[in-house]
Short mmCIF file of C-alpha atoms and ligand atoms in Angstrom, two decimals:
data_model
loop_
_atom_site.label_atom_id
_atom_site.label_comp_id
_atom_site.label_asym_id
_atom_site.label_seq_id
_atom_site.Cartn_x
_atom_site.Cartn_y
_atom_site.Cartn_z
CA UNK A 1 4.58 23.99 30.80
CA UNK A 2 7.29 23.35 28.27
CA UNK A 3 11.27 23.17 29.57
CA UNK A 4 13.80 23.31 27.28
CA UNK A 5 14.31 19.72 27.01
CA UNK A 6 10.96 18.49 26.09
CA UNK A 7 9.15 17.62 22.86
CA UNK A 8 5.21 19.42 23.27
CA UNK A 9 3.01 17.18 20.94
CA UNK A 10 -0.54 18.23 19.35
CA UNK A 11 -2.22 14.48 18.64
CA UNK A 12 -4.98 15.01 16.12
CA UNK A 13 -7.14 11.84 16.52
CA UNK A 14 -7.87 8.99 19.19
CA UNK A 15 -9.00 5.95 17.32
CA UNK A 16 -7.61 2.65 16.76
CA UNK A 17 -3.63 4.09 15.90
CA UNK A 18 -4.13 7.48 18.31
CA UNK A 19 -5.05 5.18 21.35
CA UNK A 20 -1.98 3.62 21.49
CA UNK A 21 0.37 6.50 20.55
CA UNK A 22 -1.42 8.27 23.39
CA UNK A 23 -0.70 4.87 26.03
CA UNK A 24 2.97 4.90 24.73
CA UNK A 25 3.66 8.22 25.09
CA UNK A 26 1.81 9.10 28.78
CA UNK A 27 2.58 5.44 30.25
CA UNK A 28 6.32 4.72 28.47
CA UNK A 29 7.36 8.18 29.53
CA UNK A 30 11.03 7.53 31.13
CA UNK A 31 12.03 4.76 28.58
CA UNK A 32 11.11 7.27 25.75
CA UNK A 33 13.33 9.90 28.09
CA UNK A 34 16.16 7.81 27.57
CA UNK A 35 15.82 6.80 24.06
CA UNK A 36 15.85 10.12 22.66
CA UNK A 37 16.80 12.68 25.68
CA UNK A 38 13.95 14.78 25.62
CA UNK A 39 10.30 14.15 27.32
CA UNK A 40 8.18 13.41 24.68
CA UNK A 41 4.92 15.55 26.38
CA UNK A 42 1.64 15.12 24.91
CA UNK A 43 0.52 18.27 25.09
CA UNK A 44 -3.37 18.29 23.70
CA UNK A 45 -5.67 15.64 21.99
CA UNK A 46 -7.89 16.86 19.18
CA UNK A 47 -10.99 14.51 18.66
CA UNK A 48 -14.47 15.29 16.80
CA UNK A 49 -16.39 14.21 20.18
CA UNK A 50 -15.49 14.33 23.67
CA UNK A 51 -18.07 11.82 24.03
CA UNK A 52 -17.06 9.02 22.15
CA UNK A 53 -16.20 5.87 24.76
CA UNK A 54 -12.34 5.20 23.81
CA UNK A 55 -9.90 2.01 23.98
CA UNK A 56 -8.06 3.98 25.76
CA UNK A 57 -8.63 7.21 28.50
CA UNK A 58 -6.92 10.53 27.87
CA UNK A 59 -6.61 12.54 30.37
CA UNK A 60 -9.84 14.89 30.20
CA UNK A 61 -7.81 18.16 30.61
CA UNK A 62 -6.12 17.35 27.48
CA UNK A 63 -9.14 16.63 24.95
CA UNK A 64 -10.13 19.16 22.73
CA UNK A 65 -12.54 19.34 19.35
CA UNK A 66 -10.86 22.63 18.59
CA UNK A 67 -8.31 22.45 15.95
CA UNK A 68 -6.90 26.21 16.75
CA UNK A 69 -6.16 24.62 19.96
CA UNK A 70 -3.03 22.41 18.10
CA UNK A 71 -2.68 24.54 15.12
CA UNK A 72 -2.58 28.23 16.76
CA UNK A 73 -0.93 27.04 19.69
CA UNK A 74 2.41 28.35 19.26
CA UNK A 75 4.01 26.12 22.21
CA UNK A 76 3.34 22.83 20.19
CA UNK A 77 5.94 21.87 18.74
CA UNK A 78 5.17 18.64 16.44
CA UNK A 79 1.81 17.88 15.00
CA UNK A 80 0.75 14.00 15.28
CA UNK A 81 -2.07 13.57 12.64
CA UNK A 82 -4.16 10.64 12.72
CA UNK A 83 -7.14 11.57 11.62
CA UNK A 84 -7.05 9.73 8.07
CA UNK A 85 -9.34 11.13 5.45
CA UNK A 86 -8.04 13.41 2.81
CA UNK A 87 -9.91 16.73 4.39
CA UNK A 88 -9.61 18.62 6.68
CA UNK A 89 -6.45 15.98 7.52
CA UNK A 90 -4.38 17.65 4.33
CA UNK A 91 -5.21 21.34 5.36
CA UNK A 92 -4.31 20.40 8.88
CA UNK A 93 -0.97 19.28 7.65
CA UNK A 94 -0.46 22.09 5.82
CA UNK A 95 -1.66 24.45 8.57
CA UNK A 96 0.85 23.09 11.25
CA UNK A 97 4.09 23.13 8.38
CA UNK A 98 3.62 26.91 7.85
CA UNK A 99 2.92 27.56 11.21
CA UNK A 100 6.69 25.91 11.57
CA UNK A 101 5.80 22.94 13.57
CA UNK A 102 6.50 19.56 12.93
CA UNK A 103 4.46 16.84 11.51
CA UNK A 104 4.19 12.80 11.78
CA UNK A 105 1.06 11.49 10.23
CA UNK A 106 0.00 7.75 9.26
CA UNK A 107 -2.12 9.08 6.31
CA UNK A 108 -1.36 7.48 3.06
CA UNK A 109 -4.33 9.18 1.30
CA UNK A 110 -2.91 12.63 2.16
CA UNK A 111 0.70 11.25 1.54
CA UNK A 112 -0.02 9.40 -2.02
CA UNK A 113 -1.87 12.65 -3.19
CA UNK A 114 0.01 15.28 -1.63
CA UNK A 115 3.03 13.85 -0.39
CA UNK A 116 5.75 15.85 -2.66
CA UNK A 117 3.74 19.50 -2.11
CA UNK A 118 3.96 19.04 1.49
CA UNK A 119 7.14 17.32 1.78
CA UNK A 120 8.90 20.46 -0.28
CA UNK A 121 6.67 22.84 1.79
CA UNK A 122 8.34 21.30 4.90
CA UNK A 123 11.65 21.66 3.35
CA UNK A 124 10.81 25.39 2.50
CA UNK A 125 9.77 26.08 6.59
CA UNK A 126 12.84 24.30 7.51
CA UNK A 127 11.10 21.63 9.49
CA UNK A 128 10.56 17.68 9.38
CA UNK A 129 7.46 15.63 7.83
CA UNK A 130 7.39 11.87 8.97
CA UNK A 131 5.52 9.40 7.49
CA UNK A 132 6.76 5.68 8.10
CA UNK A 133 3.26 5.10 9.48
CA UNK A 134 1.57 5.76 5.92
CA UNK A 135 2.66 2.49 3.96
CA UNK A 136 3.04 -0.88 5.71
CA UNK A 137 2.11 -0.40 9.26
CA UNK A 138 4.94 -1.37 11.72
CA UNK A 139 7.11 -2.53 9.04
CA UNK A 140 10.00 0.19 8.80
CA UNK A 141 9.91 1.03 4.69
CA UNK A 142 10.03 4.94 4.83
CA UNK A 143 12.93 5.13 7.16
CA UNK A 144 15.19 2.45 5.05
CA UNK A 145 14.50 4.70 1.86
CA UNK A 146 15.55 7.49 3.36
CA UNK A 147 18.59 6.12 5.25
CA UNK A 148 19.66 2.92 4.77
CA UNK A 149 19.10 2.09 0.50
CA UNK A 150 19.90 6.09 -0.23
CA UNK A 151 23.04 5.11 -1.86
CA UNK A 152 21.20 3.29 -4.59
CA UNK A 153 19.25 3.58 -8.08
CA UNK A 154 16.29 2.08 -7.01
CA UNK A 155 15.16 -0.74 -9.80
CA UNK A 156 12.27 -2.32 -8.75
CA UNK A 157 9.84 -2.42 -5.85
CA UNK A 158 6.91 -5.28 -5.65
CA UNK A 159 4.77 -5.71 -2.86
CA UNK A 160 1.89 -7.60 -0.99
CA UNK A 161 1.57 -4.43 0.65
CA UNK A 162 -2.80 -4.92 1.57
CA UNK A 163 -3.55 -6.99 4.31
CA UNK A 164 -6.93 -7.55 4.05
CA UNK A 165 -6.72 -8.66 0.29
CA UNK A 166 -3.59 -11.05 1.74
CA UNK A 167 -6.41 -12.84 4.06
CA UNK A 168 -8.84 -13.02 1.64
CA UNK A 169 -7.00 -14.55 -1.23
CA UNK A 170 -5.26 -17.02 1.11
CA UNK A 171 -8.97 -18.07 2.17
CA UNK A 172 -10.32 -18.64 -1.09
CA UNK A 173 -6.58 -20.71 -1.70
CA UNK A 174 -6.74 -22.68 1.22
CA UNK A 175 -10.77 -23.40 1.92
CA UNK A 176 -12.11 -22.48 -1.98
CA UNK A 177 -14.16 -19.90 -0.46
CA UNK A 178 -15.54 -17.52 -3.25
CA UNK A 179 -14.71 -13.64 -2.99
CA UNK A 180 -17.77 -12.99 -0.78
CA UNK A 181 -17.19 -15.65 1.75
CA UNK A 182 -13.80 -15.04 2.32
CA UNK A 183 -14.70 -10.99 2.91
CA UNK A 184 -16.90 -11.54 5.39
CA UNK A 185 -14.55 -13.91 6.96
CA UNK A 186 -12.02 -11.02 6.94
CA UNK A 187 -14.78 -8.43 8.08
CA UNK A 188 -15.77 -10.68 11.15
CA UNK A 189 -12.21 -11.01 12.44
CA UNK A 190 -11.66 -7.08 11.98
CA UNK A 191 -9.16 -7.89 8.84
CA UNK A 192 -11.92 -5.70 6.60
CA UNK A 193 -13.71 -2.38 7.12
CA UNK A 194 -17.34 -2.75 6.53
CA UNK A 195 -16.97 -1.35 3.28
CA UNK A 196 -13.91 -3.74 1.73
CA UNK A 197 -13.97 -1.35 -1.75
CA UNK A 198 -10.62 0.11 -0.97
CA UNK A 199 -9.32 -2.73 -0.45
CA UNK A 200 -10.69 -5.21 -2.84
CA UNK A 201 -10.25 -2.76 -5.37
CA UNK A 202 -6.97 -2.25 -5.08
CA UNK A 203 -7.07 1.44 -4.11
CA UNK A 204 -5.34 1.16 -0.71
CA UNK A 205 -2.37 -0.41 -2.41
CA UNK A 206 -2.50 2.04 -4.93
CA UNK A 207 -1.93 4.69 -2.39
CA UNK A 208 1.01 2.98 -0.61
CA UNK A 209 2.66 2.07 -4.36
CA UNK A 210 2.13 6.10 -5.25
CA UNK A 211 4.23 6.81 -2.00
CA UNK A 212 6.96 4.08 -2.32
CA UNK A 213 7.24 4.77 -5.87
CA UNK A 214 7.41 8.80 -5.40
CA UNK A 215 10.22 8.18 -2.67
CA UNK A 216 12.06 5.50 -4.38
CA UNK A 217 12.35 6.60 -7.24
CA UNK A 218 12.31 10.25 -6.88
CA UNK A 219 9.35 10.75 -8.82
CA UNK A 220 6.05 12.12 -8.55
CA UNK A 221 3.48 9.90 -9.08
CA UNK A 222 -0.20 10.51 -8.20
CA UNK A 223 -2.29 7.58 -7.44
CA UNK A 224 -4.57 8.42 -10.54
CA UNK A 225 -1.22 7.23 -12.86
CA UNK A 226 -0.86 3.82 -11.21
CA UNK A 227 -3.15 1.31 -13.31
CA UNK A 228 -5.14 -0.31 -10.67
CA UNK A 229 -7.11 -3.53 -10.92
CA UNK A 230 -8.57 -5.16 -7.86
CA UNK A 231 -9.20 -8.92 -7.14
CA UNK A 232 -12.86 -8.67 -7.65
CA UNK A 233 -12.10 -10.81 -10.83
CA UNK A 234 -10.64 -13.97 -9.23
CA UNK A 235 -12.17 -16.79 -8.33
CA UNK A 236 -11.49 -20.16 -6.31
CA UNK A 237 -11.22 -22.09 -9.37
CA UNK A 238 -7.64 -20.33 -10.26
CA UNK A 239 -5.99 -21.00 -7.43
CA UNK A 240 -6.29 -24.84 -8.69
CA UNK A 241 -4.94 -24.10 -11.89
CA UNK A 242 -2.53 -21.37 -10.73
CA UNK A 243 -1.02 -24.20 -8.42
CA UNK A 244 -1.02 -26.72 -11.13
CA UNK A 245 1.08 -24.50 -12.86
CA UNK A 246 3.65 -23.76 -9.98
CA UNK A 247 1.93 -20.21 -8.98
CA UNK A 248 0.22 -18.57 -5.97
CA UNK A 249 -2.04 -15.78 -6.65
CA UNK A 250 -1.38 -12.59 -4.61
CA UNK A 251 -2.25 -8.37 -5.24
CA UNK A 252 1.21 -7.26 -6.50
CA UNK A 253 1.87 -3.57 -6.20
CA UNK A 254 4.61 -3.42 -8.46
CA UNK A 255 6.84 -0.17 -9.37
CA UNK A 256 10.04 -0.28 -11.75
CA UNK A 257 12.31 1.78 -13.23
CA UNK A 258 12.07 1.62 -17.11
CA UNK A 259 14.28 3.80 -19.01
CA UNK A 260 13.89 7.08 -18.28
CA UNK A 261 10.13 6.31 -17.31
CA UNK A 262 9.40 4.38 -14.64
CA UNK A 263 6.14 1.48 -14.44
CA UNK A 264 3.73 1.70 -11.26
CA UNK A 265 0.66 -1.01 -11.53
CA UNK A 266 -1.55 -2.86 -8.92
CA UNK A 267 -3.06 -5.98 -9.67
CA UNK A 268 -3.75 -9.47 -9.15
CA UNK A 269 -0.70 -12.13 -10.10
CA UNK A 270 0.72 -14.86 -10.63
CA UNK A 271 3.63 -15.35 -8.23
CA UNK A 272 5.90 -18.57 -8.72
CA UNK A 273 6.63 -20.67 -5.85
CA UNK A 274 9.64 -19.89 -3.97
CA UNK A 275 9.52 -16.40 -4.77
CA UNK A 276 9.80 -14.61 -1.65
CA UNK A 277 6.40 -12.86 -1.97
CA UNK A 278 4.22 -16.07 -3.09
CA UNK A 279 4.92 -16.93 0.81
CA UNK A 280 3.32 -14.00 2.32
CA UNK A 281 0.25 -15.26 4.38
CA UNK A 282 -2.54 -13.98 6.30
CA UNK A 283 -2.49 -10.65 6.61
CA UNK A 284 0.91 -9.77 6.65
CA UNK A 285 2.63 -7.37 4.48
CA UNK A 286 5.94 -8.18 2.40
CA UNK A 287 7.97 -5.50 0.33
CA UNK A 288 11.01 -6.76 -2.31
CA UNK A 289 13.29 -3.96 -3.21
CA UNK A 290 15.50 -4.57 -5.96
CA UNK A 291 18.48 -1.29 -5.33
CA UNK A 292 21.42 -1.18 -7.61
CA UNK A 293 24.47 -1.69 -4.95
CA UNK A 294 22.33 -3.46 -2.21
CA UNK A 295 21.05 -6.19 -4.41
CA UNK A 296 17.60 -7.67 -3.35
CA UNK A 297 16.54 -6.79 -0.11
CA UNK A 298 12.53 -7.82 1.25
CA UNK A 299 10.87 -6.80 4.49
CA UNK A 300 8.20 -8.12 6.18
CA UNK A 301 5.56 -7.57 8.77
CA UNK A 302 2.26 -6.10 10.87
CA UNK A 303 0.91 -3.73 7.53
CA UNK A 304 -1.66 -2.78 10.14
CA UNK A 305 -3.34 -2.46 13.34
CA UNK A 306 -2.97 0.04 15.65
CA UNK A 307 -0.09 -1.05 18.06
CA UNK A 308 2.35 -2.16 15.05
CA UNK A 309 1.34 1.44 13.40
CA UNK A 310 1.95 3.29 16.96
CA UNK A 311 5.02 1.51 16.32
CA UNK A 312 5.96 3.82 13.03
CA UNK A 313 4.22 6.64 14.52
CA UNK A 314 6.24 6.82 17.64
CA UNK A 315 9.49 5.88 16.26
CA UNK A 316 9.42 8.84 14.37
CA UNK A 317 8.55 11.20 17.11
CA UNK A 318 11.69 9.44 19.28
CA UNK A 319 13.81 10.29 15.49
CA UNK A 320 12.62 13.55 15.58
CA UNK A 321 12.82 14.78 19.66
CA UNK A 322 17.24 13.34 19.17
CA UNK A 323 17.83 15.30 15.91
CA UNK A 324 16.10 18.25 18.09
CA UNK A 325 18.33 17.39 20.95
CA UNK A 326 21.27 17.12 19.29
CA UNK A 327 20.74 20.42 16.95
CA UNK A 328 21.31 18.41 13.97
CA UNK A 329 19.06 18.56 10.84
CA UNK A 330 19.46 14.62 10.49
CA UNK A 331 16.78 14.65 7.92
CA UNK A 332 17.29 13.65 4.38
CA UNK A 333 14.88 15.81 2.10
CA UNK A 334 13.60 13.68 -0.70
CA UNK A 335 12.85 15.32 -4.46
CA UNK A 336 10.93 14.45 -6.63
CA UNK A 337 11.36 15.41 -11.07
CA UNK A 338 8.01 16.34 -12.09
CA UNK A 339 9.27 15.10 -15.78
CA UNK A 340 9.11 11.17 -14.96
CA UNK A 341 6.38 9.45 -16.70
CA UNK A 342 4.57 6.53 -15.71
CA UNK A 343 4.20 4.24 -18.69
CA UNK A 344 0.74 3.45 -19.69
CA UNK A 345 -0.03 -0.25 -18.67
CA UNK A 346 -0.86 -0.83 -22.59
CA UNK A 347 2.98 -0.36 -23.08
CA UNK A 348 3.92 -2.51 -20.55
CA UNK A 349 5.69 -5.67 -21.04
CA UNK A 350 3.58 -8.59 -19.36
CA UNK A 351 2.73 -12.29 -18.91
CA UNK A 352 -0.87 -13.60 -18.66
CA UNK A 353 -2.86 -15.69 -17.68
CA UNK A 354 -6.06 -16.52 -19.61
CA UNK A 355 -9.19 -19.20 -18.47
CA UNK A 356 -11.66 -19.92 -21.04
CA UNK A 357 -14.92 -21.67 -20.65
CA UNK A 358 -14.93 -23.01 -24.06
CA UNK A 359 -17.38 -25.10 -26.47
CA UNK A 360 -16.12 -28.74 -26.48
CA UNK A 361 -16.07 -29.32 -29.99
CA UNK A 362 -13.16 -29.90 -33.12
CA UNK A 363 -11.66 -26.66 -33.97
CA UNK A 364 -12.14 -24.66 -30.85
CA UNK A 365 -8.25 -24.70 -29.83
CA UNK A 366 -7.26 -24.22 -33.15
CA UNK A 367 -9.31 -20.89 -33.36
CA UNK A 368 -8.17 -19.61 -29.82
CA UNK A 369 -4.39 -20.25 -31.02
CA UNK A 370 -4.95 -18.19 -34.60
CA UNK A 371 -6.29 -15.78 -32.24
CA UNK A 372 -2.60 -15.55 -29.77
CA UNK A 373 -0.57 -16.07 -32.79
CA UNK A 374 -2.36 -13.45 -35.14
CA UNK A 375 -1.74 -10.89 -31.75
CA UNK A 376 1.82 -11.74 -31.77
CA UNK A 377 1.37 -13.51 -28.06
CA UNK A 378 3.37 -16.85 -28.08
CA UNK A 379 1.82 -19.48 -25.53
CA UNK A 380 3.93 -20.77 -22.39
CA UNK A 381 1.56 -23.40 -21.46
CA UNK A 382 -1.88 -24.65 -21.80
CA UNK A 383 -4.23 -27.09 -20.22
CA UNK A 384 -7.45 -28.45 -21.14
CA UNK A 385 -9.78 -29.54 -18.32
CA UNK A 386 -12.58 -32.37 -19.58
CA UNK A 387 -16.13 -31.06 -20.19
CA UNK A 388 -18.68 -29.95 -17.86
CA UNK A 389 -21.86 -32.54 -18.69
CA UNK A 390 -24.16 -30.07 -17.84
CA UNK A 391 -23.16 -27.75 -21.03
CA UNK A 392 -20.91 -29.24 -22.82
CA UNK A 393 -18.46 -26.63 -22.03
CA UNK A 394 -15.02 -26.97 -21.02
CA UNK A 395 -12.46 -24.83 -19.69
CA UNK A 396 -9.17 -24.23 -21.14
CA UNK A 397 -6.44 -22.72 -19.16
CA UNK A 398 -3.10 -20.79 -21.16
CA UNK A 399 -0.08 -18.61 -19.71
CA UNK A 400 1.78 -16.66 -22.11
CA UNK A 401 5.58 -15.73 -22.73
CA UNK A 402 6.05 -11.59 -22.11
CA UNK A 403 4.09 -9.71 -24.69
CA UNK A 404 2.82 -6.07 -24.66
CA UNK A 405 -0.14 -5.65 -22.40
CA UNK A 406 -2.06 -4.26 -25.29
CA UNK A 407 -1.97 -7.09 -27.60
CA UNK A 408 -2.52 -9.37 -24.40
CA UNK A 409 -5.98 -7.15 -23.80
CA UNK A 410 -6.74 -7.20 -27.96
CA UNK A 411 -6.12 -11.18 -27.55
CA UNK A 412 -8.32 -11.54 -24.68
CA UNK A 413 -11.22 -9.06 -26.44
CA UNK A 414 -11.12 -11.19 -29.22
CA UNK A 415 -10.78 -15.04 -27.80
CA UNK A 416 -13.94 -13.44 -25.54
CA UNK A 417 -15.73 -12.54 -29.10
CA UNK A 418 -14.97 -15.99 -30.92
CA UNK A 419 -18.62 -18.48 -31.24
CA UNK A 420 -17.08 -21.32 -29.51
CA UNK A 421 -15.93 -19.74 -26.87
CA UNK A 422 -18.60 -19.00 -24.00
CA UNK A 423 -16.45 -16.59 -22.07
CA UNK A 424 -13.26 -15.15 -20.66
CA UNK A 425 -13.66 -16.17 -17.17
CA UNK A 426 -10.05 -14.89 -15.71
CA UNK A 427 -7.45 -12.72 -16.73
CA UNK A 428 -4.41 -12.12 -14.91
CA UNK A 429 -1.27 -11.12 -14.74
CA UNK A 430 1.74 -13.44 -14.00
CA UNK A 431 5.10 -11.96 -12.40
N1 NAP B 1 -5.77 1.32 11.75
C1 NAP B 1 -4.69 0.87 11.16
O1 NAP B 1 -4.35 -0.31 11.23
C2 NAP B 1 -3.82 1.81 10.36
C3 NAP B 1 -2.64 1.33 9.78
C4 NAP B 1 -1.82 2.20 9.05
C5 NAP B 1 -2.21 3.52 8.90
N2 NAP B 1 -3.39 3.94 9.46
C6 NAP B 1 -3.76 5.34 9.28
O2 NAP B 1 -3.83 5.95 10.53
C7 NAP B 1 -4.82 6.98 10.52
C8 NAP B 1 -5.79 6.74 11.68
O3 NAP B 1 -6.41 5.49 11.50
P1 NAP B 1 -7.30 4.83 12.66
O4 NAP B 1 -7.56 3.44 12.22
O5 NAP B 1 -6.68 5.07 13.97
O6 NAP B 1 -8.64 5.69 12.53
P2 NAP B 1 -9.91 5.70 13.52
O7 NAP B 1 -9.88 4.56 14.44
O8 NAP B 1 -11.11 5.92 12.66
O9 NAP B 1 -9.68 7.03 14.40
C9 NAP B 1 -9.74 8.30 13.86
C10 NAP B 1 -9.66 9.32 14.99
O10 NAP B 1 -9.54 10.61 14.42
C11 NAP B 1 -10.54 11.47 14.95
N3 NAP B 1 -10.96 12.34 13.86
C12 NAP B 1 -11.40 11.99 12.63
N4 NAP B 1 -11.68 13.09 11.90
C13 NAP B 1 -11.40 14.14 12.69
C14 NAP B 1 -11.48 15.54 12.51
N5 NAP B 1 -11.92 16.07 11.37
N6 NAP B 1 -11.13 16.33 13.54
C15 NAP B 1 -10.70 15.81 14.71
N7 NAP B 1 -10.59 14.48 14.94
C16 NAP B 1 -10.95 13.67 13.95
C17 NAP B 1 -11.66 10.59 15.44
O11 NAP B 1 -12.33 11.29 16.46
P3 NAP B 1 -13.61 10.66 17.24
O12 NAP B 1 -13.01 9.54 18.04
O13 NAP B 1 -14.11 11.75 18.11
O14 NAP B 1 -14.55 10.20 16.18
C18 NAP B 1 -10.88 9.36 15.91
O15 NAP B 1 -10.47 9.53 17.24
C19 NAP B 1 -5.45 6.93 9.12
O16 NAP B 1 -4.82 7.86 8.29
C20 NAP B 1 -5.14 5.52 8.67
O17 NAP B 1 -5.06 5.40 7.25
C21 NAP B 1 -4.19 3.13 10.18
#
């Protein structure tokens, strides 16, 4: 039965996140009460089987596999969606937001893709779309966008923002592990999904950098424009050199404003030492915004799990039940210019990192440096390492000074392509 001072919520999914949004809300009931003034009532819980054995016990009276039984029930009055997946989550979404209910969801895929269309379709119905769950797990990002840095021009946002990827390059760093190794470390202590490709490739950070970056800088940008590059092409053998030259190596999601354009790019990099994010371990998440009043602000936290995430999730639903309350629309509605490009990575201005495993014979570093200098890349620093007896090979290590990323990639092509040179074993970026 709903009474005037109570909040009736439609949870669509019971899994790792949903079980403890569903605890929180049926066993935190008065505290909630207080927080916001209203009883936050759980009203129905939508699942794909009533049979699946759960973390956590629903009340059976309130399980349903019968979407109609959220979306065409006009007495709920806030949608909690987490389901994850892109369909039928998104239609779901947009379902509820015409049907003039509210929505808090967790789901970055629907968010990075559709984020703007159904934020402006909530605006239209004159109704709220949460989302702090959808990047960075407990940490709060969406809210201090929103809120606390909307005074700002956003400059510049960089972020260890996937977990797993956190754990597994700190493995290989710490133990030498190789890529493989060090996943199925992560996979074994619940840090990976059995299939790792979002993650390892860089996708899920793709998806969280296509939401900052749309917030943050007002834009729209779909996942498909942020140049993505997973870690699949590091090895244990850089993190030697990378510390010999004063770096850690970390998955940078990195967004900045660049003229009238702005830059949105995921990859591996080279982080200095005693930069804030080259200090990020395990599988925490860190997130360095650069704002033009604030300065240089970085949070830190729980990117995942399902009680840090219940955190986001139910934080917004105690947000949403006081603005309801106090019949205030306290929301902020964010726009987005449909005419901000994303420069192509060729155009982008960056540092590299190159290893070699080169011939050891007269001549070969003289070729490799015609190579940068005919490419218009001038060298930071180089090291040699002494020759493998096997092969006679050796490998040569170089970090460049900032140079297009275009002539970096024509440099690399070509180094790859001289006869004394065996192969291009790493490339990376350095921040
Ligand atoms: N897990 C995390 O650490 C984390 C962190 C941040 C954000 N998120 C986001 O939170 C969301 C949920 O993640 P999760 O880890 O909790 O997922 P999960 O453990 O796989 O749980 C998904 C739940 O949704 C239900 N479900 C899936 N498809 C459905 C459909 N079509 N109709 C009805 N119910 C459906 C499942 O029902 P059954 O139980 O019947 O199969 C299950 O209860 C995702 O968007 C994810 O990206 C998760």
């Amino acid at each position: 039965m709903q009474s005037p001072g109570s909040l009736q919520i439609g949870l669509i999914g019971l899994g790792t996140v949903g079980s403890q949004v569903a605890d929180r809300l049926l066993n935190h009931r008065d505290s909630l009460r207080r927080r916001s003034g209203m009883d936050l009532q759980l009203a129905r819980v939508l699942v794909r089987s009533r049979y699946t054995s759960r973390a956590f016990a629903v009340p059976p009276d309130l399980m349903t596999t019968d979407p109609e039984a959220i979306l065409g029930d006009p007495s709920i009055q806030v949608v909690v969606e987490l389901a994850g997946g892109e369909e039928p989550a998104r239609s779901y979404l947009e379902k509820a937001l015409r049907a003039h209910k509210h929505v808090v969801t967790a789901n970055k895929l629907v968010m990075a893709k559709h984020g703007p269309a159904l934020l402006e379709l909530a605006g239209e119905m004159n109704v709220d779309l949460y989302f702090e769950a959808a990047v960075g797990g407990g940490i709060p990002l969406i809210s201090t966008f929103k809120v606390d840095l909307l005074a700002n021009e956003i400059e510049r946002i960089a972020a260890v923002i996937n977990g797993t990827t956190n754990f597994v390059l700190g493995r290989m760093a710490a133990e030498g592990l190789d890529l493989a190794a060090a996943v199925a470390e992560a996979q074994a202590l619940g840090y990976a999904e059995a299939d790792p490709s979002d993650d390892i490739g860089g996708f899920d950070a793709a998806y969280k950098l296509a939401i900052m970056a749309s917030i943050g800088f007002g834009a729209r940008v779909h996942p498909d424009s942020v140049y993505t590059e997973g870690i699949g092409g590091v090895e244990a053998v850089d993190f030697r050199y990378a510390r010999e030259l004063g770096y850690e190596i970390k998955l940078l999601a990195y967004a900045a404003r660049a003229g009238s354009r702005i830059e949105a790019r995921v990859h591996p990099v080279l982080v200095p030492h005693g930069h804030p994010l080259a200090a990020v371990e395990g599988n925490h998440n860190a997130v360095y915004i650069e704002g033009d009043l604030v300065g240089q602000v970085l949070l830190q936290g729980q990117g995942a799990g399902g009680r840090p995430t219940a955190s986001s999730v139910v934080g917004d639903l105690l947000d949403l039940a006081s603005s309801i309350r106090r019949q205030v629309q306290t929301r902020v509605a964010f726009t987005f210019d449909p005419d901000i490009e994303v420069v192509p990575m060729s155009e982008v201005i960056a540092r590299a990192y190159f290893r070699s495993t080169v011939a050891d014979r007269p001549g070969v570093l003289a070729a490799i440096f015609q190579v940068f200098g005919e490419e218009g890349v001038s060298i930071s620093s180089a090291i040699q390492k002494e020759a493998f007896d096997a092969d006679g090979s050796a490998e040569f290590v170089v970090t460049t000074h900032p140079a297009p990323d275009a002539a970096l990639q024509k440099t690399r092509e070509r180094i790859a392509g001289l006869d004394s040179v065996r192969r291009v074993s790493a490339f990376l970026r350095v921040l």
